Tab-separated table of C-alpha atoms in Angstrom:
chain	number	residue	atom	x	y	z
A	920	UNK	CA	-11.031	7.135	24.197
A	921	UNK	CA	-12.725	7.887	20.905
A	922	UNK	CA	-9.811	7.080	18.563
A	923	UNK	CA	-6.678	4.912	17.511
A	924	UNK	CA	-4.546	6.172	15.193
A	925	UNK	CA	-2.276	3.270	13.450
A	926	UNK	CA	0.815	4.568	11.594
A	927	UNK	CA	2.707	1.609	10.047
A	928	UNK	CA	6.000	2.421	9.355
A	929	UNK	CA	9.312	0.942	7.620
A	930	UNK	CA	12.755	2.447	7.123
A	931	UNK	CA	11.059	5.917	6.884
A	932	UNK	CA	12.024	8.306	9.723
A	933	UNK	CA	12.227	11.210	8.062
A	934	UNK	CA	8.633	10.817	6.730
A	935	UNK	CA	7.422	9.764	9.708
A	936	UNK	CA	8.533	13.000	11.289
A	937	UNK	CA	6.653	15.008	8.855
A	938	UNK	CA	3.395	13.153	9.594
A	939	UNK	CA	3.853	13.111	13.108
A	940	UNK	CA	4.645	16.936	13.015
A	941	UNK	CA	1.110	17.406	11.078
A	942	UNK	CA	-0.653	15.254	13.251
A	943	UNK	CA	0.585	17.544	16.051
A	944	UNK	CA	-0.041	20.682	14.635
A	945	UNK	CA	-3.804	19.748	13.273
A	946	UNK	CA	-6.731	21.349	15.645
A	947	UNK	CA	-7.837	18.357	17.855
A	948	UNK	CA	-11.633	18.993	18.084
A	949	UNK	CA	-11.968	17.712	21.162
A	950	UNK	CA	-11.336	14.119	20.323
A	951	UNK	CA	-9.500	11.444	23.009
A	952	UNK	CA	-7.092	9.716	20.839
A	953	UNK	CA	-3.842	7.626	20.818
A	954	UNK	CA	-1.008	7.277	17.962
A	955	UNK	CA	0.302	4.024	17.554
A	956	UNK	CA	3.278	3.807	15.695
A	957	UNK	CA	4.060	0.241	14.601
A	958	UNK	CA	7.543	-0.217	13.344
A	959	UNK	CA	7.488	-3.012	10.822
A	960	UNK	CA	11.187	-4.507	10.857
A	961	UNK	CA	12.946	-1.192	10.489
A	962	UNK	CA	16.838	-1.657	10.565
A	963	UNK	CA	18.601	-0.633	13.951
A	964	UNK	CA	19.086	3.277	12.938
A	965	UNK	CA	15.720	3.831	11.673
A	966	UNK	CA	13.761	2.071	14.487
A	967	UNK	CA	16.000	4.010	16.865
A	968	UNK	CA	15.254	7.320	14.987
A	969	UNK	CA	11.504	6.130	15.237
A	970	UNK	CA	11.573	5.365	18.918
A	971	UNK	CA	12.835	8.713	19.309
A	972	UNK	CA	10.417	10.592	17.179
A	973	UNK	CA	7.318	8.995	19.131
A	974	UNK	CA	9.023	9.755	22.591
A	975	UNK	CA	9.423	13.673	21.806
A	976	UNK	CA	6.381	14.627	19.789
A	977	UNK	CA	3.421	16.227	21.370
A	978	UNK	CA	1.150	13.596	21.226
A	979	UNK	CA	-0.135	10.504	23.137
A	980	UNK	CA	1.950	8.119	21.117
A	981	UNK	CA	3.009	4.472	21.949
A	982	UNK	CA	5.755	3.069	19.770
A	983	UNK	CA	5.309	-0.865	18.870
A	984	UNK	CA	7.283	-3.192	17.133
A	985	UNK	CA	6.357	-5.975	14.634
A	986	UNK	CA	8.933	-8.175	13.358
A	987	UNK	CA	6.759	-10.164	10.841
A	988	UNK	CA	7.256	-8.354	7.507
A	989	UNK	CA	4.508	-6.624	5.972
A	990	UNK	CA	2.210	-3.816	5.907
A	991	UNK	CA	-0.793	-6.378	7.034
A	992	UNK	CA	1.338	-7.787	10.121
A	993	UNK	CA	1.580	-4.193	11.113
A	994	UNK	CA	-1.636	-3.306	10.880
A	995	UNK	CA	-3.018	-6.047	12.777
A	996	UNK	CA	-0.872	-5.471	15.590
A	997	UNK	CA	-2.111	-1.923	15.893
A	998	UNK	CA	-5.700	-3.338	15.717
A	999	UNK	CA	-5.036	-5.889	18.598
A	1000	UNK	CA	-3.660	-3.262	21.051
A	1001	UNK	CA	-5.779	-0.201	20.047
A	1002	UNK	CA	-7.901	0.894	22.792
A	1003	UNK	CA	-10.050	3.485	21.073
A	1004	UNK	CA	-13.637	2.658	19.959
A	1005	UNK	CA	-12.823	4.031	16.272
A	1006	UNK	CA	-9.647	2.808	14.334
A	1007	UNK	CA	-8.219	5.058	11.616
A	1008	UNK	CA	-4.996	3.908	9.407
A	1009	UNK	CA	-2.720	6.559	8.304
A	1010	UNK	CA	0.597	6.110	5.930
A	1011	UNK	CA	3.762	7.194	7.274
A	1012	UNK	CA	4.444	9.368	4.438
A	1013	UNK	CA	1.549	11.691	4.211
A	1014	UNK	CA	0.734	15.127	6.069
A	1015	UNK	CA	-2.249	15.517	6.992
A	1016	UNK	CA	-4.738	18.776	6.809
A	1017	UNK	CA	-5.019	20.914	9.818
A	1018	UNK	CA	-8.887	19.816	9.795
A	1019	UNK	CA	-8.169	16.201	10.235
A	1020	UNK	CA	-9.966	15.764	13.425
A	1021	UNK	CA	-12.543	18.400	12.955
A	1022	UNK	CA	-13.717	16.294	9.588
A	1023	UNK	CA	-13.126	13.066	11.059
A	1024	UNK	CA	-15.476	14.239	14.201
A	1025	UNK	CA	-18.129	15.579	11.949
A	1026	UNK	CA	-18.254	12.502	9.587
A	1027	UNK	CA	-18.300	10.097	12.032
A	1028	UNK	CA	-20.899	12.096	14.209
A	1029	UNK	CA	-18.561	11.940	17.588
């Protein structure tokens, strides 16, 4: 696997949905990748929505939970469980450009 994308989130399922949709619609540029959504101690409702999002989006997503508060704990969990040779970190409240993977591949010479 070329790439692991780690997305920490906490109580923002609406933002996460937008982020995952943008990731899903981006041109993949022949990269093999996985997406690790690390839910950092969300409330029950948000955690349920995040799990549902992870299972319904057209991406290779793994939903993980991290109960230790703080973004660093969520990122460390993602790093520990990542299977890719390269790890990218994306915030849950961004929308990526459709050329994200192509630009990443070019800049890293993959």
